Amino acid sequence: KKEAVPCGNIGNNISARCGNILTTEKSAQSGRRPFQLRPKAKTFSTRGQPAWGGAPHQRLNAEYLSFCRWLVGMTDGDGCFSIVLQNGKYNLNFSIAQGKYNLRILYYIKKILGVGSVNMHKTIGVYRIRDRRKLAEIIFPIFDQYPCLTSKQFHYERFRQAHRILEDPKLLTEHKYSICEQLRSATLPETYVNPVWTANMAIDIDWLTGFIEAEGSFFLYNRDGKQRISIAFGLTQKLDRPLLEVIRRRLHIPTQIIERPHFYRLETTHSRAVLGISQLFQGRFKGMKSLELKLWSRAVYYKKDREKLEQIRSILQRLHGKMIDKGIVRSI
């Protein structure tokens, strides 16, 4: 029997030391140099990336750090830190899940990190790392420098603590398992506030790209039963309303956050905000979200051509169900 810490719905939400992801005016003026990760640069592809200044190792280091911030955003959306009880033993499992159509992004993560595995579970693909040594060498340096911005930070801190307990040679196995069970059973307090949250915060574009790649939605619909097709961007979260508010300001979305009994929704059809979002994320997404954005951006361009909009909407609606003929996309 296998049990794990709950991390939310696997389809939607599989669910101060923030480095460059989250900054304040005060920290921006401090002049302190952030801790530098040492990447396995040889696994990083620079194809399609901007030309960075400086020596080759400096370029690769900058690109790897950008990837790390993107990965944290992706994990905030679709990642999970699990303390797993299996066959009477406690294990750790870091995972990111995506739909079958977006397996490419999981293999991209595996390629850059150089560790982990990708497995299929029906229509869901899961990238995971279980090796505690690899977690310590690769995953912890990333999330220690760039903490999660959602309430997933609560789960990461207990995940990290469980690793320290399991690796402590001075503790008896029974004592280790007793502490791990307490950590595994801990639930998110209703009043929990992520410790990285401060006033006057700004979100890094790499983190935001990863988070929207996991959670964002680009779509077209007929508003209020009218014939005119609206071009919309949306983002839904069960928790973390303050984070949605910061994203709303970052994307210059004039509409307010919609509050429902069990979730918060940020959505806009505002033409200027839609155009800004289209331009901001061009060339940034790593997986199938790049194709979604490409189609959605064409809808922005053809916003007065109903026939084109109908065609684009049809493709976007089918995209998650099956692969789309690239010839159809190029014809729009």
Tab-separated table of C-alpha atoms in Angstrom:
chain	number	residue	atom	x	y	z
A	1	LYS	CA	0.000	0.000	0.000
A	2	LYS	CA	1.350	3.401	-0.992
A	3	GLU	CA	0.427	6.627	0.745
A	4	ALA	CA	1.658	10.151	0.078
A	5	VAL	CA	1.151	13.681	1.310
A	6	PRO	CA	-1.772	15.224	-0.588
A	7	CYS	CA	-0.665	17.898	-3.030
A	8	GLY	CA	-3.905	18.850	-4.693
A	9	ASN	CA	-5.548	17.744	-7.918
A	10	ILE	CA	-2.982	16.152	-10.230
A	11	GLY	CA	-4.544	17.711	-13.345
A	12	ASN	CA	-4.810	21.289	-12.116
A	13	ASN	CA	-2.805	21.811	-8.952
A	14	ILE	CA	-0.680	18.641	-8.515
A	15	SER	CA	0.242	20.725	-6.605
A	16	ALA	CA	12.370	35.807	3.272
A	17	ARG	CA	14.758	33.858	0.814
A	18	CYS	CA	13.456	34.115	-2.667
A	19	GLY	CA	16.611	35.131	-4.541
A	20	ASN	CA	15.794	36.586	-7.934
A	21	ILE	CA	12.223	35.285	-8.189
A	22	LEU	CA	10.695	37.690	-5.724
A	23	THR	CA	12.307	41.040	-5.016
A	24	THR	CA	11.467	44.151	-3.058
A	25	GLU	CA	12.631	47.675	-3.507
A	26	LYS	CA	14.767	47.260	-0.405
A	27	SER	CA	16.494	44.087	-1.608
A	28	ALA	CA	17.016	45.580	-5.029
A	29	GLN	CA	19.048	48.355	-3.447
A	30	SER	CA	21.053	46.144	-1.122
A	31	GLY	CA	23.678	45.337	-3.726
A	32	ARG	CA	24.213	41.837	-2.348
A	33	ARG	CA	25.276	39.183	-4.802
A	34	PRO	CA	22.896	36.190	-4.866
A	35	PHE	CA	24.148	32.689	-4.257
A	36	GLN	CA	25.204	31.106	-7.554
A	37	LEU	CA	24.226	27.561	-8.416
A	38	ARG	CA	26.751	25.441	-10.255
A	39	PRO	CA	24.855	23.950	-13.174
A	40	LYS	CA	25.565	20.894	-15.228
A	41	ALA	CA	25.912	23.212	-18.164
A	42	LYS	CA	26.811	20.538	-20.670
A	43	THR	CA	23.203	19.356	-20.720
A	44	PHE	CA	21.751	22.763	-21.599
A	45	SER	CA	20.835	23.596	-25.165
A	46	THR	CA	21.235	27.232	-26.190
A	47	ARG	CA	19.257	26.882	-29.383
A	48	GLY	CA	16.718	29.655	-29.734
A	49	GLN	CA	18.056	31.511	-26.683
A	50	PRO	CA	19.315	35.119	-26.716
A	51	ALA	CA	23.009	35.796	-27.160
A	52	TRP	CA	24.336	36.293	-23.644
A	53	GLY	CA	27.414	38.410	-23.027
A	54	GLY	CA	30.559	37.173	-21.369
A	55	ALA	CA	32.440	33.905	-21.485
A	56	PRO	CA	30.724	30.607	-22.461
A	57	HIS	CA	30.565	29.340	-18.866
A	58	GLN	CA	28.942	32.620	-17.783
A	59	ARG	CA	26.329	32.344	-20.516
A	60	LEU	CA	25.493	28.772	-19.550
A	61	ASN	CA	25.333	29.655	-15.871
A	62	ALA	CA	22.899	32.516	-16.579
A	63	GLU	CA	20.752	30.256	-18.743
A	64	TYR	CA	20.725	27.525	-16.116
A	65	LEU	CA	19.645	29.970	-13.412
A	66	SER	CA	16.869	31.163	-15.713
A	67	PHE	CA	15.809	27.531	-16.122
A	68	CYS	CA	15.855	27.084	-12.319
A	69	ARG	CA	13.455	29.985	-11.805
A	70	TRP	CA	11.229	28.614	-14.586
A	71	LEU	CA	11.295	25.165	-12.941
A	72	VAL	CA	10.169	26.607	-9.598
A	73	GLY	CA	7.256	28.326	-11.338
A	74	MET	CA	6.384	25.085	-13.113
A	75	THR	CA	6.543	23.219	-9.801
A	76	ASP	CA	4.373	25.844	-8.103
A	77	GLY	CA	1.779	24.986	-10.721
A	78	ASP	CA	2.034	21.251	-11.405
A	79	GLY	CA	4.687	19.905	-9.033
A	80	CYS	CA	4.513	17.919	-5.811
A	81	PHE	CA	6.805	17.214	-2.851
A	82	SER	CA	5.670	13.910	-1.352
A	83	ILE	CA	6.702	11.970	1.733
A	84	VAL	CA	5.692	8.445	0.753
A	85	LEU	CA	5.016	5.467	3.018
A	86	GLN	CA	5.511	2.264	1.035
A	87	ASN	CA	6.019	-1.262	2.347
A	88	GLY	CA	6.725	0.050	5.820
A	89	LYS	CA	9.449	2.455	4.662
A	90	TYR	CA	9.473	6.213	4.145
A	91	ASN	CA	10.690	7.604	0.840
A	92	LEU	CA	10.756	11.027	-0.809
A	93	ASN	CA	9.320	11.824	-4.203
A	94	PHE	CA	9.650	15.059	-6.186
A	95	SER	CA	7.346	15.000	-9.211
A	96	ILE	CA	5.832	17.118	-11.952
A	97	ALA	CA	2.803	15.912	-13.913
A	98	GLN	CA	1.551	16.864	-17.357
A	99	GLY	CA	-1.059	15.627	-19.784
A	100	LYS	CA	0.034	13.055	-22.374
A	101	TYR	CA	0.074	15.660	-25.131
A	102	ASN	CA	2.758	17.648	-23.283
A	103	LEU	CA	5.284	14.911	-22.475
A	104	ARG	CA	7.962	16.904	-24.283
A	105	ILE	CA	8.215	19.338	-21.380
A	106	LEU	CA	8.917	16.511	-18.907
A	107	TYR	CA	11.709	15.181	-21.099
A	108	TYR	CA	13.041	18.723	-21.402
A	109	ILE	CA	13.268	18.972	-17.597
A	110	LYS	CA	14.940	15.568	-17.398
A	111	LYS	CA	17.487	16.578	-20.035
A	112	ILE	CA	18.475	19.793	-18.279
A	113	LEU	CA	18.676	18.294	-14.781
A	114	GLY	CA	20.322	15.115	-16.032
A	115	VAL	CA	18.465	12.905	-13.530
A	116	GLY	CA	15.008	11.464	-12.928
A	117	SER	CA	12.554	9.402	-14.928
A	118	VAL	CA	9.391	9.953	-16.973
A	119	ASN	CA	6.535	7.472	-16.696
A	120	MET	CA	2.981	7.302	-18.033
A	121	HIS	CA	-0.110	6.716	-15.884
A	122	LYS	CA	-3.047	6.429	-18.285
A	123	THR	CA	-3.292	9.924	-19.821
A	124	ILE	CA	-0.888	11.577	-17.368
A	125	GLY	CA	2.890	11.723	-17.704
A	126	VAL	CA	4.955	12.136	-14.522
A	127	TYR	CA	8.572	13.221	-14.144
A	128	ARG	CA	10.008	12.191	-10.771
A	129	ILE	CA	13.160	12.010	-8.687
A	130	ARG	CA	13.283	9.574	-5.766
A	131	ASP	CA	17.007	9.248	-5.164
A	132	ARG	CA	17.750	11.157	-1.947
A	133	ARG	CA	21.310	11.881	-3.007
A	134	LYS	CA	20.119	13.428	-6.281
A	135	LEU	CA	17.511	15.440	-4.421
A	136	ALA	CA	20.248	16.855	-2.185
A	137	GLU	CA	22.649	17.551	-5.051
A	138	ILE	CA	20.249	19.026	-7.631
A	139	ILE	CA	16.749	19.823	-6.362
A	140	PHE	CA	17.430	21.333	-2.939
A	141	PRO	CA	19.970	23.945	-4.149
A	142	ILE	CA	17.358	25.209	-6.630
A	143	PHE	CA	14.441	25.457	-4.200
A	144	ASP	CA	16.599	26.757	-1.357
A	145	GLN	CA	17.712	29.678	-3.505
A	146	TYR	CA	14.366	30.178	-5.260
A	147	PRO	CA	11.521	29.214	-2.860
A	148	CYS	CA	8.043	28.386	-4.077
A	149	LEU	CA	5.747	31.412	-4.187
A	150	THR	CA	2.545	29.446	-3.597
A	151	SER	CA	1.512	27.593	-0.448
A	152	LYS	CA	3.490	24.667	-1.903
A	153	GLN	CA	6.399	26.133	0.077
A	154	PHE	CA	4.740	24.578	3.161
A	155	HIS	CA	5.107	21.103	1.628
A	156	TYR	CA	8.669	21.759	0.451
A	157	GLU	CA	9.839	22.745	3.926
A	158	ARG	CA	8.508	19.496	5.405
A	159	PHE	CA	9.909	17.518	2.487
A	160	ARG	CA	13.327	19.088	3.141
A	161	GLN	CA	13.087	18.365	6.859
A	162	ALA	CA	12.152	14.728	6.193
A	163	HIS	CA	15.276	14.379	4.042
A	164	ARG	CA	17.476	15.671	6.881
A	165	ILE	CA	15.876	13.217	9.295
A	166	LEU	CA	16.267	10.212	6.983
A	167	GLU	CA	19.916	11.078	6.321
A	168	ASP	CA	20.833	11.598	9.967
A	169	PRO	CA	23.069	8.624	11.010
A	170	LYS	CA	22.674	9.442	14.710
A	171	LEU	CA	18.928	8.727	14.781
A	172	LEU	CA	17.412	5.291	15.228
A	173	THR	CA	15.177	4.065	12.409
A	174	GLU	CA	12.120	4.041	14.682
A	175	HIS	CA	12.750	7.664	15.651
A	176	LYS	CA	13.243	8.675	12.010
A	177	TYR	CA	9.974	7.058	10.961
A	178	SER	CA	8.076	8.616	13.847
A	179	ILE	CA	9.170	12.119	12.813
A	180	CYS	CA	8.545	11.406	9.115
A	181	GLU	CA	5.005	10.292	9.901
A	182	GLN	CA	4.364	13.578	11.713
A	183	LEU	CA	5.694	15.501	8.729
A	184	ARG	CA	3.740	13.351	6.272
A	185	SER	CA	0.502	13.858	8.182
A	186	ALA	CA	0.875	17.636	8.556
A	187	THR	CA	-1.871	19.618	6.832
A	188	LEU	CA	-1.740	23.130	5.479
A	189	PRO	CA	-3.107	25.560	8.108
A	190	GLU	CA	-5.992	27.723	6.947
A	191	THR	CA	-4.073	30.778	8.096
A	192	TYR	CA	-0.807	29.775	6.383
A	193	VAL	CA	1.087	32.653	4.791
A	194	ASN	CA	4.074	31.900	2.596
A	195	PRO	CA	7.125	33.372	4.424
A	196	VAL	CA	8.526	34.802	1.177
A	197	TRP	CA	5.598	37.186	0.823
A	198	THR	CA	6.442	40.811	1.614
A	199	ALA	CA	5.129	44.218	0.615
A	200	ASN	CA	6.063	45.819	-2.722
A	201	MET	CA	6.937	42.495	-4.334
A	202	ALA	CA	7.657	41.879	-7.997
A	203	ILE	CA	7.608	38.532	-9.774
A	204	ASP	CA	10.487	37.355	-11.951
A	205	ILE	CA	9.521	36.692	-15.587
A	206	ASP	CA	11.152	33.236	-15.603
A	207	TRP	CA	9.085	32.078	-12.617
A	208	LEU	CA	5.954	33.590	-14.142
A	209	THR	CA	6.597	31.821	-17.448
A	210	GLY	CA	6.885	28.460	-15.703
A	211	PHE	CA	3.797	29.070	-13.584
A	212	ILE	CA	1.645	30.097	-16.544
A	213	GLU	CA	3.041	27.214	-18.571
A	214	ALA	CA	1.556	24.962	-15.887
A	215	GLU	CA	-1.601	26.859	-14.911
A	216	GLY	CA	-2.426	29.469	-17.553
A	217	SER	CA	-5.178	29.169	-20.127
A	218	PHE	CA	-5.362	30.824	-23.553
A	219	PHE	CA	-8.823	30.484	-25.067
A	220	LEU	CA	-11.575	31.974	-27.249
A	221	TYR	CA	-15.289	31.957	-26.480
A	222	ASN	CA	-18.653	33.526	-27.300
A	223	ARG	CA	-19.359	35.931	-24.467
A	224	ASP	CA	-22.890	36.010	-23.040
A	225	GLY	CA	-24.232	34.138	-26.041
A	226	LYS	CA	-23.243	36.907	-28.433
A	227	GLN	CA	-21.926	36.266	-31.918
A	228	ARG	CA	-18.680	38.144	-31.318
A	229	ILE	CA	-15.808	35.877	-30.266
A	230	SER	CA	-13.767	37.093	-27.292
A	231	ILE	CA	-10.059	36.384	-26.862
A	232	ALA	CA	-9.309	35.575	-23.230
A	233	PHE	CA	-6.539	34.662	-20.807
A	234	GLY	CA	-7.319	32.917	-17.530
A	235	LEU	CA	-5.613	31.617	-14.392
A	236	THR	CA	-7.318	29.716	-11.548
A	237	GLN	CA	-6.036	28.878	-8.047
A	238	LYS	CA	-7.632	27.182	-5.069
A	239	LEU	CA	-5.432	29.174	-2.683
A	240	ASP	CA	-2.945	32.033	-2.826
A	241	ARG	CA	-5.176	34.943	-3.764
A	242	PRO	CA	-2.361	37.448	-3.005
A	243	LEU	CA	-0.228	35.753	-5.655
A	244	LEU	CA	-2.972	36.185	-8.262
A	245	GLU	CA	-3.168	39.852	-7.327
A	246	VAL	CA	0.574	40.320	-7.923
A	247	ILE	CA	0.266	38.512	-11.269
A	248	ARG	CA	-2.704	40.701	-12.175
A	249	ARG	CA	-0.597	43.814	-11.621
A	250	ARG	CA	2.416	42.316	-13.408
A	251	LEU	CA	0.339	41.582	-16.517
A	252	HIS	CA	-1.494	44.921	-16.361
A	253	ILE	CA	-4.888	43.253	-16.197
A	254	PRO	CA	-7.560	45.828	-15.258
A	255	THR	CA	-10.271	43.334	-14.267
A	256	GLN	CA	-10.481	42.212	-10.650
A	257	ILE	CA	-10.015	38.672	-9.335
A	258	ILE	CA	-13.197	36.589	-9.273
A	259	GLU	CA	-13.833	34.913	-5.914
A	260	ARG	CA	-15.761	31.639	-5.744
A	261	PRO	CA	-16.416	29.369	-2.744
A	262	HIS	CA	-13.543	26.994	-3.592
A	263	PHE	CA	-11.237	28.920	-5.918
A	264	TYR	CA	-10.040	32.267	-7.235
A	265	ARG	CA	-10.101	33.162	-10.922
A	266	LEU	CA	-8.104	35.780	-12.813
A	267	GLU	CA	-9.483	36.326	-16.310
A	268	THR	CA	-9.358	39.083	-18.894
A	269	THR	CA	-10.529	39.887	-22.405
A	270	HIS	CA	-9.205	43.446	-22.221
A	271	SER	CA	-7.622	44.112	-25.625
A	272	ARG	CA	-4.538	45.943	-24.352
A	273	ALA	CA	-3.851	43.364	-21.626
A	274	VAL	CA	-4.334	40.503	-24.100
A	275	LEU	CA	-1.901	42.082	-26.557
A	276	GLY	CA	0.649	42.674	-23.791
A	277	ILE	CA	0.439	39.044	-22.626
A	278	SER	CA	0.832	37.836	-26.206
A	279	GLN	CA	4.001	39.880	-26.660
A	280	LEU	CA	5.471	39.183	-23.201
A	281	PHE	CA	5.553	35.396	-23.527
A	282	GLN	CA	6.603	35.059	-27.157
A	283	GLY	CA	9.419	32.498	-27.398
A	284	ARG	CA	9.445	31.743	-23.661
A	285	PHE	CA	7.357	28.580	-23.240
A	286	LYS	CA	9.120	25.211	-23.408
A	287	GLY	CA	6.277	22.784	-24.121
A	288	MET	CA	2.963	22.654	-25.960
A	289	LYS	CA	1.936	25.930	-24.345
A	290	SER	CA	4.150	27.545	-26.995
A	291	LEU	CA	1.794	26.224	-29.688
A	292	GLU	CA	-1.245	27.387	-27.713
A	293	LEU	CA	0.251	30.862	-27.424
A	294	LYS	CA	1.109	30.901	-31.130
A	295	LEU	CA	-2.480	30.119	-32.067
A	296	TRP	CA	-3.872	32.528	-29.485
A	297	SER	CA	-1.553	35.306	-30.713
A	298	ARG	CA	-2.841	34.772	-34.243
A	299	ALA	CA	-6.334	35.211	-32.886
A	300	VAL	CA	-5.200	38.552	-31.443
A	301	TYR	CA	-3.916	39.514	-34.891
A	302	TYR	CA	-7.078	38.341	-36.665
A	303	LYS	CA	-9.473	39.627	-33.999
A	304	LYS	CA	-11.788	41.168	-36.628
A	305	ASP	CA	-11.846	38.090	-38.875
A	306	ARG	CA	-14.594	35.833	-37.517
A	307	GLU	CA	-13.772	32.942	-39.854
A	308	LYS	CA	-10.155	32.864	-38.692
A	309	LEU	CA	-11.233	33.100	-35.050
A	310	GLU	CA	-13.615	30.170	-35.445
A	311	GLN	CA	-10.847	28.085	-36.964
A	312	ILE	CA	-8.356	28.977	-34.225
A	313	ARG	CA	-10.884	28.316	-31.477
A	314	SER	CA	-11.643	24.884	-32.932
A	315	ILE	CA	-7.956	23.937	-32.953
A	316	LEU	CA	-7.399	25.184	-29.395
A	317	GLN	CA	-10.391	23.158	-28.190
A	318	ARG	CA	-9.021	20.012	-29.820
A	319	LEU	CA	-5.404	20.562	-28.845
A	320	HIS	CA	-5.570	18.820	-25.481
A	321	GLY	CA	-7.377	15.811	-26.942
A	322	LYS	CA	-5.020	14.884	-29.757
A	323	MET	CA	-2.091	16.086	-31.805
A	324	ILE	CA	-2.910	18.765	-34.373
A	325	ASP	CA	-1.780	18.592	-37.981
A	326	LYS	CA	0.944	21.231	-38.289
A	327	GLY	CA	-0.246	21.939	-41.807
A	328	ILE	CA	-3.550	23.199	-40.401
A	329	VAL	CA	-1.723	25.516	-38.010
A	330	ARG	CA	0.475	26.946	-40.776
A	331	SER	CA	-2.575	27.626	-42.957
A	332	ILE	CA	-4.088	30.081	-40.460
